[in-house]
PDB file of C-alpha atoms in Angstrom:
ATOM      1  CA  UNK A   1      14.220   9.104  -6.215  1.00 33.00           C
ATOM      2  CA  UNK A   2      11.357   8.204  -3.919  1.00 39.00           C
ATOM      3  CA  UNK A   3      11.288  10.558  -0.983  1.00 35.00           C
ATOM      4  CA  UNK A   4      12.395   8.905   2.247  1.00 33.00           C
ATOM      5  CA  UNK A   5       9.289   8.065   4.258  1.00 36.00           C
ATOM      6  CA  UNK A   6       9.013   8.928   7.909  1.00 34.00           C
ATOM      7  CA  UNK A   7       9.690   6.053  10.269  1.00 38.00           C
ATOM      8  CA  UNK A   8       6.929   4.154  12.041  1.00 38.00           C
ATOM      9  CA  UNK A   9       4.531   4.621   9.146  1.00 42.00           C
ATOM     10  CA  UNK A  10       2.672   1.496  10.348  1.00 46.00           C
ATOM     11  CA  UNK A  11       1.739   2.627  13.823  1.00 45.00           C
ATOM     12  CA  UNK A  12       0.209  -0.639  15.041  1.00 55.00           C
ATOM     13  CA  UNK A  13       2.656  -2.928  13.247  1.00 80.00           C
ATOM     14  CA  UNK A  14       2.106  -4.827  10.018  1.00 95.00           C
ATOM     15  CA  UNK A  15       3.193  -8.448  10.247  1.00 98.00           C
ATOM     16  CA  UNK A  16       5.393  -9.832   7.491  1.00 98.00           C
ATOM     17  CA  UNK A  17       5.713 -13.623   7.413  1.00 98.00           C
ATOM     18  CA  UNK A  18       8.997 -14.691   5.856  1.00 98.00           C
ATOM     19  CA  UNK A  19       9.015 -18.113   4.188  1.00 98.00           C
ATOM     20  CA  UNK A  20      11.536 -20.030   2.064  1.00 98.00           C
ATOM     21  CA  UNK A  21       9.795 -21.371  -1.073  1.00 98.00           C
ATOM     22  CA  UNK A  22      13.066 -21.747  -2.990  1.00 96.00           C
ATOM     23  CA  UNK A  23      16.007 -21.941  -0.628  1.00 95.00           C
ATOM     24  CA  UNK A  24      16.445 -22.183   3.124  1.00 95.00           C
ATOM     25  CA  UNK A  25      17.687 -19.607   5.603  1.00 94.00           C
ATOM     26  CA  UNK A  26      21.332 -20.460   6.139  1.00 90.00           C
ATOM     27  CA  UNK A  27      23.187 -20.024   9.455  1.00 86.00           C
ATOM     28  CA  UNK A  28      25.412 -17.421   7.829  1.00 85.00           C
ATOM     29  CA  UNK A  29      22.361 -15.222   7.147  1.00 86.00           C
ATOM     30  CA  UNK A  30      21.988 -14.273  10.822  1.00 91.00           C
ATOM     31  CA  UNK A  31      23.552 -10.798  10.732  1.00 92.00           C
ATOM     32  CA  UNK A  32      21.854  -9.834   7.477  1.00 92.00           C
ATOM     33  CA  UNK A  33      18.485 -11.067   8.776  1.00 94.00           C
ATOM     34  CA  UNK A  34      18.877  -9.035  11.938  1.00 96.00           C
ATOM     35  CA  UNK A  35      19.581  -5.896   9.921  1.00 96.00           C
ATOM     36  CA  UNK A  36      16.608  -6.589   7.649  1.00 97.00           C
ATOM     37  CA  UNK A  37      14.227  -7.061  10.577  1.00 97.00           C
ATOM     38  CA  UNK A  38      15.527  -3.922  12.286  1.00 97.00           C
ATOM     39  CA  UNK A  39      15.152  -1.790   9.178  1.00 97.00           C
ATOM     40  CA  UNK A  40      11.645  -3.051   8.492  1.00 97.00           C
ATOM     41  CA  UNK A  41      10.828  -2.574  12.159  1.00 97.00           C
ATOM     42  CA  UNK A  42      11.837   1.084  11.964  1.00 96.00           C
ATOM     43  CA  UNK A  43       9.022   1.522   9.434  1.00 96.00           C
ATOM     44  CA  UNK A  44       6.475  -0.153  11.652  1.00 96.00           C
ATOM     45  CA  UNK A  45       6.636  -3.723  10.323  1.00 97.00           C
ATOM     46  CA  UNK A  46       7.048  -6.810  12.481  1.00 97.00           C
ATOM     47  CA  UNK A  47       8.704  -9.929  11.097  1.00 97.00           C
ATOM     48  CA  UNK A  48       7.902 -13.581  11.792  1.00 98.00           C
ATOM     49  CA  UNK A  49       9.253 -16.710  10.114  1.00 97.00           C
ATOM     50  CA  UNK A  50       7.782 -19.901   8.671  1.00 98.00           C
ATOM     51  CA  UNK A  51       8.289 -23.094  10.687  1.00 97.00           C
ATOM     52  CA  UNK A  52      10.415 -24.828   8.055  1.00 98.00           C
ATOM     53  CA  UNK A  53      12.551 -21.906   6.926  1.00 97.00           C
ATOM     54  CA  UNK A  54      15.781 -23.543   8.150  1.00 96.00           C
ATOM     55  CA  UNK A  55      15.102 -27.097   6.927  1.00 95.00           C
ATOM     56  CA  UNK A  56      17.450 -28.739   4.431  1.00 94.00           C
ATOM     57  CA  UNK A  57      15.918 -31.867   2.911  1.00 94.00           C
ATOM     58  CA  UNK A  58      17.785 -31.732  -0.399  1.00 92.00           C
ATOM     59  CA  UNK A  59      19.524 -29.146  -2.571  1.00 90.00           C
ATOM     60  CA  UNK A  60      19.444 -26.611   0.224  1.00 92.00           C
ATOM     61  CA  UNK A  61      15.726 -26.512   0.869  1.00 94.00           C
ATOM     62  CA  UNK A  62      12.924 -28.156   2.834  1.00 95.00           C
ATOM     63  CA  UNK A  63      10.571 -30.783   1.435  1.00 97.00           C
ATOM     64  CA  UNK A  64       8.015 -29.290  -0.936  1.00 97.00           C
ATOM     65  CA  UNK A  65       5.173 -30.321   1.370  1.00 98.00           C
ATOM     66  CA  UNK A  66       6.759 -28.429   4.288  1.00 98.00           C
ATOM     67  CA  UNK A  67       7.343 -25.344   2.177  1.00 98.00           C
ATOM     68  CA  UNK A  68       3.721 -25.389   1.072  1.00 98.00           C
ATOM     69  CA  UNK A  69       2.643 -25.768   4.699  1.00 98.00           C
ATOM     70  CA  UNK A  70       4.528 -22.564   5.534  1.00 98.00           C
ATOM     71  CA  UNK A  71       2.900 -20.791   2.605  1.00 98.00           C
ATOM     72  CA  UNK A  72      -0.598 -21.979   3.573  1.00 98.00           C
ATOM     73  CA  UNK A  73      -0.068 -20.998   7.197  1.00 98.00           C
ATOM     74  CA  UNK A  74       1.103 -17.543   6.161  1.00 98.00           C
ATOM     75  CA  UNK A  75      -2.007 -16.996   4.040  1.00 98.00           C
ATOM     76  CA  UNK A  76      -4.474 -18.309   6.625  1.00 98.00           C
ATOM     77  CA  UNK A  77      -2.972 -16.526   9.648  1.00 98.00           C
ATOM     78  CA  UNK A  78      -5.167 -13.415  10.086  1.00 97.00           C
ATOM     79  CA  UNK A  79      -2.321 -11.530  11.765  1.00 97.00           C
ATOM     80  CA  UNK A  80      -0.096 -11.839   8.692  1.00 98.00           C
ATOM     81  CA  UNK A  81      -0.656  -9.057   6.176  1.00 97.00           C
ATOM     82  CA  UNK A  82       2.325  -9.614   3.849  1.00 98.00           C
ATOM     83  CA  UNK A  83       4.095 -12.833   2.817  1.00 98.00           C
ATOM     84  CA  UNK A  84       7.717 -12.446   1.763  1.00 98.00           C
ATOM     85  CA  UNK A  85      10.287 -14.854   0.373  1.00 98.00           C
ATOM     86  CA  UNK A  86      13.511 -15.090   2.323  1.00 97.00           C
ATOM     87  CA  UNK A  87      15.522 -15.454  -0.885  1.00 95.00           C
ATOM     88  CA  UNK A  88      15.393 -16.796  -4.400  1.00 94.00           C
ATOM     89  CA  UNK A  89      16.732 -20.192  -5.387  1.00 94.00           C
ATOM     90  CA  UNK A  90      15.835 -22.952  -7.829  1.00 94.00           C
ATOM     91  CA  UNK A  91      12.849 -24.997  -6.683  1.00 96.00           C
ATOM     92  CA  UNK A  92       9.752 -22.839  -6.140  1.00 97.00           C
ATOM     93  CA  UNK A  93       7.944 -24.512  -9.046  1.00 98.00           C
ATOM     94  CA  UNK A  94       7.841 -27.756  -7.019  1.00 98.00           C
ATOM     95  CA  UNK A  95       5.181 -26.083  -4.881  1.00 98.00           C
ATOM     96  CA  UNK A  96       2.722 -25.297  -7.679  1.00 98.00           C
ATOM     97  CA  UNK A  97       0.844 -28.643  -7.817  1.00 98.00           C
ATOM     98  CA  UNK A  98       0.604 -28.731  -4.003  1.00 98.00           C
ATOM     99  CA  UNK A  99      -0.822 -25.267  -3.376  1.00 98.00           C
ATOM    100  CA  UNK A 100      -4.478 -25.004  -2.340  1.00 98.00           C
ATOM    101  CA  UNK A 101      -5.427 -22.213  -4.723  1.00 98.00           C
ATOM    102  CA  UNK A 102      -8.866 -21.749  -3.213  1.00 98.00           C
ATOM    103  CA  UNK A 103      -7.265 -21.267   0.212  1.00 98.00           C
ATOM    104  CA  UNK A 104      -5.003 -18.597  -1.279  1.00 98.00           C
ATOM    105  CA  UNK A 105      -7.901 -16.912  -3.070  1.00 98.00           C
ATOM    106  CA  UNK A 106     -10.034 -16.814   0.078  1.00 98.00           C
ATOM    107  CA  UNK A 107      -7.184 -15.309   2.128  1.00 98.00           C
ATOM    108  CA  UNK A 108      -5.997 -12.638  -0.277  1.00 97.00           C
ATOM    109  CA  UNK A 109      -2.700 -11.012   0.661  1.00 97.00           C
ATOM    110  CA  UNK A 110       0.449 -10.154  -1.287  1.00 97.00           C
ATOM    111  CA  UNK A 111       3.477 -12.371  -1.776  1.00 98.00           C
ATOM    112  CA  UNK A 112       6.730 -10.522  -2.447  1.00 98.00           C
ATOM    113  CA  UNK A 113      10.052 -11.686  -3.877  1.00 97.00           C
ATOM    114  CA  UNK A 114      12.129 -11.961  -7.041  1.00 96.00           C
ATOM    115  CA  UNK A 115      14.253 -14.368  -9.063  1.00 95.00           C
ATOM    116  CA  UNK A 116      12.882 -17.926  -8.570  1.00 97.00           C
ATOM    117  CA  UNK A 117       9.822 -16.455  -6.807  1.00 98.00           C
ATOM    118  CA  UNK A 118       8.697 -15.311 -10.289  1.00 98.00           C
ATOM    119  CA  UNK A 119       6.857 -18.630 -10.753  1.00 98.00           C
ATOM    120  CA  UNK A 120       4.761 -18.111  -7.624  1.00 98.00           C
ATOM    121  CA  UNK A 121       3.936 -14.459  -8.357  1.00 98.00           C
ATOM    122  CA  UNK A 122       2.641 -15.172 -11.854  1.00 98.00           C
ATOM    123  CA  UNK A 123       0.928 -18.434 -10.876  1.00 98.00           C
ATOM    124  CA  UNK A 124      -0.932 -16.738  -8.027  1.00 98.00           C
ATOM    125  CA  UNK A 125      -2.202 -14.105 -10.433  1.00 98.00           C
ATOM    126  CA  UNK A 126      -3.112 -16.721 -13.066  1.00 98.00           C
ATOM    127  CA  UNK A 127      -4.948 -19.003 -10.621  1.00 98.00           C
ATOM    128  CA  UNK A 128      -6.560 -16.467  -8.273  1.00 98.00           C
ATOM    129  CA  UNK A 129      -6.319 -12.951  -9.734  1.00 97.00           C
ATOM    130  CA  UNK A 130      -4.461 -11.777  -6.595  1.00 97.00           C
ATOM    131  CA  UNK A 131      -1.781  -9.152  -7.197  1.00 97.00           C
ATOM    132  CA  UNK A 132       1.639 -10.128  -5.847  1.00 97.00           C
ATOM    133  CA  UNK A 133       4.892  -8.216  -6.107  1.00 98.00           C
ATOM    134  CA  UNK A 134       8.124  -8.640  -8.007  1.00 98.00           C
ATOM    135  CA  UNK A 135      10.242  -6.951  -5.380  1.00 97.00           C
ATOM    136  CA  UNK A 136      12.868  -7.435  -2.707  1.00 97.00           C
ATOM    137  CA  UNK A 137      13.349 -10.688  -0.889  1.00 97.00           C
ATOM    138  CA  UNK A 138      13.659 -10.376   2.887  1.00 97.00           C
ATOM    139  CA  UNK A 139      17.428 -10.654   2.705  1.00 95.00           C
ATOM    140  CA  UNK A 140      17.593  -7.654   0.358  1.00 95.00           C
ATOM    141  CA  UNK A 141      16.723  -5.324   3.228  1.00 96.00           C
ATOM    142  CA  UNK A 142      19.746  -6.530   5.198  1.00 94.00           C
ATOM    143  CA  UNK A 143      22.374  -5.758   2.569  1.00 91.00           C
ATOM    144  CA  UNK A 144      24.957  -3.053   3.137  1.00 82.00           C
ATOM    145  CA  UNK A 145      24.274  -1.101  -0.058  1.00 85.00           C
ATOM    146  CA  UNK A 146      21.224   0.561  -1.646  1.00 87.00           C
ATOM    147  CA  UNK A 147      18.727  -0.765   0.889  1.00 94.00           C
ATOM    148  CA  UNK A 148      17.213   2.643   1.693  1.00 95.00           C
ATOM    149  CA  UNK A 149      15.770   3.202  -1.788  1.00 96.00           C
ATOM    150  CA  UNK A 150      14.514  -0.393  -1.809  1.00 96.00           C
ATOM    151  CA  UNK A 151      12.772   0.034   1.536  1.00 97.00           C
ATOM    152  CA  UNK A 152      11.270   3.436   0.690  1.00 97.00           C
ATOM    153  CA  UNK A 153       9.688   2.159  -2.525  1.00 97.00           C
ATOM    154  CA  UNK A 154       8.483  -1.039  -0.856  1.00 97.00           C
ATOM    155  CA  UNK A 155       6.824   0.938   1.939  1.00 97.00           C
ATOM    156  CA  UNK A 156       5.180   3.394  -0.445  1.00 96.00           C
ATOM    157  CA  UNK A 157       3.749   0.553  -2.536  1.00 97.00           C
ATOM    158  CA  UNK A 158       2.523  -1.379   0.499  1.00 96.00           C
ATOM    159  CA  UNK A 159       0.706   1.764   1.666  1.00 93.00           C
ATOM    160  CA  UNK A 160      -0.743   2.069  -1.861  1.00 92.00           C
ATOM    161  CA  UNK A 161       0.332   5.643  -2.480  1.00 90.00           C
ATOM    162  CA  UNK A 162      -1.093   5.624  -5.998  1.00 91.00           C
ATOM    163  CA  UNK A 163      -0.304   6.932  -8.506  1.00 94.00           C
ATOM    164  CA  UNK A 164       3.348   6.510  -7.575  1.00 95.00           C
ATOM    165  CA  UNK A 165       6.123   7.769  -9.815  1.00 95.00           C
ATOM    166  CA  UNK A 166       8.983   5.279  -9.992  1.00 95.00           C
ATOM    167  CA  UNK A 167      11.988   7.545 -10.290  1.00 93.00           C
ATOM    168  CA  UNK A 168      15.387   5.922 -10.898  1.00 94.00           C
ATOM    169  CA  UNK A 169      17.831   5.455  -8.058  1.00 94.00           C
ATOM    170  CA  UNK A 170      21.051   7.471  -7.993  1.00 93.00           C
ATOM    171  CA  UNK A 171      23.414   4.539  -7.326  1.00 93.00           C
ATOM    172  CA  UNK A 172      23.326   0.842  -8.129  1.00 93.00           C
ATOM    173  CA  UNK A 173      25.531  -2.173  -7.603  1.00 89.00           C
ATOM    174  CA  UNK A 174      25.830  -5.870  -6.974  1.00 82.00           C
ATOM    175  CA  UNK A 175      24.460  -7.109  -3.682  1.00 74.00           C
ATOM    176  CA  UNK A 176      27.827  -7.169  -1.939  1.00 71.00           C
ATOM    177  CA  UNK A 177      30.019  -5.386  -4.481  1.00 75.00           C
ATOM    178  CA  UNK A 178      30.931  -2.039  -5.931  1.00 82.00           C
ATOM    179  CA  UNK A 179      28.481   0.813  -6.422  1.00 88.00           C
ATOM    180  CA  UNK A 180      28.058   2.854  -9.607  1.00 90.00           C
ATOM    181  CA  UNK A 181      26.117   6.000 -10.573  1.00 93.00           C
ATOM    182  CA  UNK A 182      22.911   5.135 -12.417  1.00 92.00           C
ATOM    183  CA  UNK A 183      22.382   6.394 -15.940  1.00 89.00           C
ATOM    184  CA  UNK A 184      18.620   6.522 -15.625  1.00 91.00           C
ATOM    185  CA  UNK A 185      16.085   4.590 -17.653  1.00 95.00           C
ATOM    186  CA  UNK A 186      17.207   3.973 -21.231  1.00 95.00           C
ATOM    187  CA  UNK A 187      14.748   4.177 -24.140  1.00 97.00           C
ATOM    188  CA  UNK A 188      15.082   1.344 -26.651  1.00 97.00           C
ATOM    189  CA  UNK A 189      11.763   2.129 -28.325  1.00 97.00           C
ATOM    190  CA  UNK A 190       9.573   5.178 -27.906  1.00 97.00           C
ATOM    191  CA  UNK A 191       5.928   4.813 -27.034  1.00 97.00           C
ATOM    192  CA  UNK A 192       3.246   5.074 -24.385  1.00 97.00           C
ATOM    193  CA  UNK A 193       1.337   2.325 -22.599  1.00 98.00           C
ATOM    194  CA  UNK A 194      -0.828   1.592 -19.594  1.00 98.00           C
ATOM    195  CA  UNK A 195      -1.498  -2.052 -18.752  1.00 98.00           C
ATOM    196  CA  UNK A 196      -1.052  -4.752 -16.135  1.00 98.00           C
ATOM    197  CA  UNK A 197       2.397  -6.185 -15.417  1.00 98.00           C
ATOM    198  CA  UNK A 198       3.424  -9.795 -16.011  1.00 98.00           C
ATOM    199  CA  UNK A 199       6.807 -11.511 -16.030  1.00 98.00           C
ATOM    200  CA  UNK A 200       9.946 -11.283 -13.936  1.00 97.00           C
ATOM    201  CA  UNK A 201      13.092 -13.379 -14.109  1.00 95.00           C
ATOM    202  CA  UNK A 202      13.257 -14.911 -17.587  1.00 92.00           C
ATOM    203  CA  UNK A 203      14.933 -18.188 -16.618  1.00 90.00           C
ATOM    204  CA  UNK A 204      12.160 -18.739 -14.081  1.00 95.00           C
ATOM    205  CA  UNK A 205       9.218 -17.351 -16.052  1.00 97.00           C
ATOM    206  CA  UNK A 206       9.866 -19.936 -18.769  1.00 95.00           C
ATOM    207  CA  UNK A 207       9.176 -22.735 -16.279  1.00 97.00           C
ATOM    208  CA  UNK A 208       5.482 -21.827 -16.484  1.00 98.00           C
ATOM    209  CA  UNK A 209       5.180 -22.334 -20.234  1.00 96.00           C
ATOM    210  CA  UNK A 210       2.726 -25.084 -21.130  1.00 95.00           C
ATOM    211  CA  UNK A 211       1.399 -25.361 -17.585  1.00 98.00           C
ATOM    212  CA  UNK A 212      -1.896 -24.317 -16.045  1.00 97.00           C
ATOM    213  CA  UNK A 213      -0.009 -21.806 -13.924  1.00 98.00           C
ATOM    214  CA  UNK A 214       1.060 -19.556 -16.789  1.00 98.00           C
ATOM    215  CA  UNK A 215      -0.874 -16.303 -17.241  1.00 97.00           C
ATOM    216  CA  UNK A 216      -3.166 -16.394 -20.265  1.00 96.00           C
ATOM    217  CA  UNK A 217      -1.959 -13.059 -21.731  1.00 98.00           C
ATOM    218  CA  UNK A 218      -5.622 -12.464 -22.556  1.00 97.00           C
ATOM    219  CA  UNK A 219      -5.609  -8.757 -21.725  1.00 97.00           C
ATOM    220  CA  UNK A 220      -3.239  -5.879 -22.478  1.00 98.00           C
ATOM    221  CA  UNK A 221      -0.010  -6.270 -20.503  1.00 98.00           C
ATOM    222  CA  UNK A 222       3.471  -4.868 -20.049  1.00 98.00           C
ATOM    223  CA  UNK A 223       6.234  -7.462 -19.776  1.00 98.00           C
ATOM    224  CA  UNK A 224       8.770  -6.948 -16.992  1.00 98.00           C
ATOM    225  CA  UNK A 225      11.951  -8.860 -17.741  1.00 97.00           C
ATOM    226  CA  UNK A 226      15.323  -9.450 -16.107  1.00 92.00           C
ATOM    227  CA  UNK A 227      17.911 -12.186 -16.038  1.00 90.00           C
ATOM    228  CA  UNK A 228      20.731 -13.266 -13.760  1.00 86.00           C
ATOM    229  CA  UNK A 229      24.302 -13.984 -14.813  1.00 81.00           C
ATOM    230  CA  UNK A 230      24.231 -17.792 -14.572  1.00 83.00           C
ATOM    231  CA  UNK A 231      24.675 -17.921 -18.359  1.00 85.00           C
ATOM    232  CA  UNK A 232      27.698 -15.615 -18.157  1.00 85.00           C
ATOM    233  CA  UNK A 233      28.752 -14.206 -21.526  1.00 88.00           C
ATOM    234  CA  UNK A 234      25.905 -16.143 -23.197  1.00 90.00           C
ATOM    235  CA  UNK A 235      23.279 -14.090 -21.344  1.00 91.00           C
ATOM    236  CA  UNK A 236      22.445 -11.994 -24.410  1.00 93.00           C
ATOM    237  CA  UNK A 237      21.808 -15.089 -26.537  1.00 94.00           C
ATOM    238  CA  UNK A 238      19.667 -16.720 -23.849  1.00 93.00           C
ATOM    239  CA  UNK A 239      17.712 -13.509 -23.323  1.00 95.00           C
ATOM    240  CA  UNK A 240      17.054 -13.113 -27.051  1.00 96.00           C
ATOM    241  CA  UNK A 241      15.736 -16.617 -27.583  1.00 95.00           C
ATOM    242  CA  UNK A 242      13.824 -16.470 -24.302  1.00 95.00           C
ATOM    243  CA  UNK A 243      12.071 -13.293 -25.407  1.00 97.00           C
ATOM    244  CA  UNK A 244      11.303 -14.888 -28.760  1.00 97.00           C
ATOM    245  CA  UNK A 245       9.729 -17.902 -27.044  1.00 96.00           C
ATOM    246  CA  UNK A 246       7.437 -15.606 -25.067  1.00 97.00           C
ATOM    247  CA  UNK A 247       6.492 -13.634 -28.167  1.00 98.00           C
ATOM    248  CA  UNK A 248       5.403 -16.881 -29.842  1.00 97.00           C
ATOM    249  CA  UNK A 249       2.937 -17.776 -27.084  1.00 97.00           C
ATOM    250  CA  UNK A 250      -0.800 -17.377 -27.808  1.00 97.00           C
ATOM    251  CA  UNK A 251      -2.133 -13.829 -27.343  1.00 97.00           C
ATOM    252  CA  UNK A 252       1.251 -12.307 -26.534  1.00 98.00           C
ATOM    253  CA  UNK A 253       1.931 -10.214 -29.642  1.00 98.00           C
ATOM    254  CA  UNK A 254      -1.736  -9.239 -29.722  1.00 97.00           C
ATOM    255  CA  UNK A 255      -1.763  -7.893 -26.156  1.00 98.00           C
ATOM    256  CA  UNK A 256       1.859  -6.901 -25.467  1.00 98.00           C
ATOM    257  CA  UNK A 257       1.833  -3.127 -24.917  1.00 98.00           C
ATOM    258  CA  UNK A 258       5.326  -2.501 -23.558  1.00 98.00           C
ATOM    259  CA  UNK A 259       8.491  -4.015 -22.074  1.00 98.00           C
ATOM    260  CA  UNK A 260      10.420  -2.852 -19.023  1.00 98.00           C
ATOM    261  CA  UNK A 261      13.827  -4.511 -18.660  1.00 98.00           C
ATOM    262  CA  UNK A 262      15.748  -4.701 -15.404  1.00 96.00           C
ATOM    263  CA  UNK A 263      19.433  -4.085 -14.953  1.00 94.00           C
ATOM    264  CA  UNK A 264      21.856  -6.862 -15.886  1.00 92.00           C
ATOM    265  CA  UNK A 265      24.782  -7.936 -13.723  1.00 89.00           C
ATOM    266  CA  UNK A 266      28.247  -6.918 -14.991  1.00 88.00           C
ATOM    267  CA  UNK A 267      29.308 -10.581 -15.291  1.00 86.00           C
ATOM    268  CA  UNK A 268      26.783 -11.075 -18.080  1.00 88.00           C
ATOM    269  CA  UNK A 269      28.763  -8.675 -20.295  1.00 89.00           C
ATOM    270  CA  UNK A 270      25.423  -7.710 -21.841  1.00 91.00           C
ATOM    271  CA  UNK A 271      25.812  -4.244 -23.357  1.00 93.00           C
ATOM    272  CA  UNK A 272      22.991  -1.795 -23.907  1.00 94.00           C
ATOM    273  CA  UNK A 273      23.864  -1.699 -27.623  1.00 96.00           C
ATOM    274  CA  UNK A 274      23.433  -5.479 -27.884  1.00 96.00           C
ATOM    275  CA  UNK A 275      20.128  -5.280 -26.034  1.00 96.00           C
ATOM    276  CA  UNK A 276      18.932  -2.507 -28.368  1.00 97.00           C
ATOM    277  CA  UNK A 277      19.792  -4.692 -31.361  1.00 97.00           C
ATOM    278  CA  UNK A 278      17.845  -7.640 -29.931  1.00 97.00           C
ATOM    279  CA  UNK A 279      14.780  -5.496 -29.344  1.00 98.00           C
ATOM    280  CA  UNK A 280      14.968  -4.008 -32.858  1.00 97.00           C
ATOM    281  CA  UNK A 281      15.159  -7.510 -34.350  1.00 97.00           C
ATOM    282  CA  UNK A 282      11.876  -8.572 -32.728  1.00 97.00           C
ATOM    283  CA  UNK A 283       9.781  -6.104 -34.757  1.00 96.00           C
ATOM    284  CA  UNK A 284       7.642  -5.048 -31.818  1.00 97.00           C
ATOM    285  CA  UNK A 285       5.902  -2.165 -33.532  1.00 95.00           C
ATOM    286  CA  UNK A 286       5.364   1.075 -31.639  1.00 95.00           C
ATOM    287  CA  UNK A 287       5.281  -0.214 -28.052  1.00 98.00           C
ATOM    288  CA  UNK A 288       7.585   1.440 -25.489  1.00 98.00           C
ATOM    289  CA  UNK A 289      10.641  -0.547 -24.464  1.00 98.00           C
ATOM    290  CA  UNK A 290      12.863   0.760 -21.679  1.00 97.00           C
ATOM    291  CA  UNK A 291      15.927  -0.742 -20.014  1.00 97.00           C
ATOM    292  CA  UNK A 292      18.135  -0.258 -16.950  1.00 95.00           C
ATOM    293  CA  UNK A 293      15.174  -0.264 -14.554  1.00 96.00           C
ATOM    294  CA  UNK A 294      15.902  -0.782 -10.864  1.00 96.00           C
ATOM    295  CA  UNK A 295      15.003  -4.459 -10.523  1.00 95.00           C
ATOM    296  CA  UNK A 296      16.670  -7.782 -11.135  1.00 90.00           C
ATOM    297  CA  UNK A 297      19.752  -9.226  -9.468  1.00 92.00           C
ATOM    298  CA  UNK A 298      21.324  -5.883  -8.645  1.00 92.00           C
ATOM    299  CA  UNK A 299      20.487  -3.398  -5.910  1.00 94.00           C
ATOM    300  CA  UNK A 300      18.342  -1.401  -5.374  1.00 96.00           C
ATOM    301  CA  UNK A 301      15.101  -3.195  -6.203  1.00 96.00           C
ATOM    302  CA  UNK A 302      11.734  -1.704  -7.088  1.00 97.00           C
ATOM    303  CA  UNK A 303       8.485  -3.268  -5.881  1.00 97.00           C
ATOM    304  CA  UNK A 304       6.372  -3.986  -8.983  1.00 97.00           C
ATOM    305  CA  UNK A 305       2.845  -5.454  -8.872  1.00 97.00           C
ATOM    306  CA  UNK A 306       2.301  -8.575 -10.987  1.00 98.00           C
ATOM    307  CA  UNK A 307      -1.281  -7.984 -12.093  1.00 97.00           C
ATOM    308  CA  UNK A 308      -1.187  -4.310 -11.081  1.00 97.00           C
ATOM    309  CA  UNK A 309      -1.199  -1.447 -13.581  1.00 97.00           C
ATOM    310  CA  UNK A 310       1.822   0.515 -14.790  1.00 97.00           C
ATOM    311  CA  UNK A 311       1.829   3.592 -17.029  1.00 97.00           C
ATOM    312  CA  UNK A 312       4.937   4.133 -19.177  1.00 97.00           C
ATOM    313  CA  UNK A 313       5.784   7.177 -21.287  1.00 97.00           C
ATOM    314  CA  UNK A 314       9.044   6.781 -23.200  1.00 97.00           C
ATOM    315  CA  UNK A 315      10.425   9.506 -25.429  1.00 94.00           C
ATOM    316  CA  UNK A 316      13.913   9.810 -26.906  1.00 83.00           C
ATOM    317  CA  UNK A 317      15.581  11.090 -23.737  1.00 79.00           C
ATOM    318  CA  UNK A 318      12.658  11.130 -21.314  1.00 86.00           C
ATOM    319  CA  UNK A 319      10.977   8.269 -19.442  1.00 91.00           C
ATOM    320  CA  UNK A 320       8.233   8.445 -16.825  1.00 93.00           C
ATOM    321  CA  UNK A 321       6.778   5.383 -15.100  1.00 95.00           C
ATOM    322  CA  UNK A 322       3.833   5.516 -12.693  1.00 95.00           C
ATOM    323  CA  UNK A 323       2.231   2.715 -10.758  1.00 94.00           C
ATOM    324  CA  UNK A 324      -1.467   3.403 -11.301  1.00 95.00           C
ATOM    325  CA  UNK A 325      -2.982   0.619  -9.221  1.00 88.00           C
ATOM    326  CA  UNK A 326      -1.873  -2.378  -7.172  1.00 86.00           C
TER     327      UNK A 326
END
């Protein structure tokens, strides 16, 4: 486990701007948001919010133009050092044609989030080369369980303590549910790799296929992959064909050097044995493939750089992962 960092590691305060690219801040989020801000504040961060974070134009979110305004303002505000999604959702890809990519490139700073935020993280890297982070949404820090590990890793990555060993957590669980002892990282294929990270939530990552916002896969990369439980007991089938669709993209098999798979929710009924069979069927050669990593739709959540470099060493009963650069 990451060692707990001392509080007030950011002595002068590091401003985090929270925006809602996918789904608004709901009135019922108040207590969780207060806890999240307090916990981040204890590590020296200050939290501010985008102007349209509460708006509900349709399907629980603000108009795309207003959401993009909040994103642009977060990137151009010199006081803001980190941009963070309030939560996931379903509509972040509506922002892609409206984003001023040159504005983002000229005001380089990290965006952090997971789930639907996957489209923004990978598009930012594809269009600008800026590293963003598959990591906790703002609301994740306000949950009752497993937030300490999530916050410690986030803080260590933001302070760029490289190389950083990503040791497994000791407990995991659903955001508001039961907690279970972790079994550690599971080796599905042995191997060793060092390459940049691409990917995230599979259902969302596929939205980039065939668009100008998809990474080119033109250099060696490690695929990070997780899925939610919206497909229920069909999750394994959707994951298998989703992985196959990625493997068929130009340059992917040529440059794929490893796969790190996040933890699946219990409702998916996706067993490790089934996952191992899917991976074996893809004939991936000698690349390392590990599962049960601490990211996805369970807690806790690692902070992983999309476009940053990860080193993976996977042996039969031994896995080490280091963030090399962010």
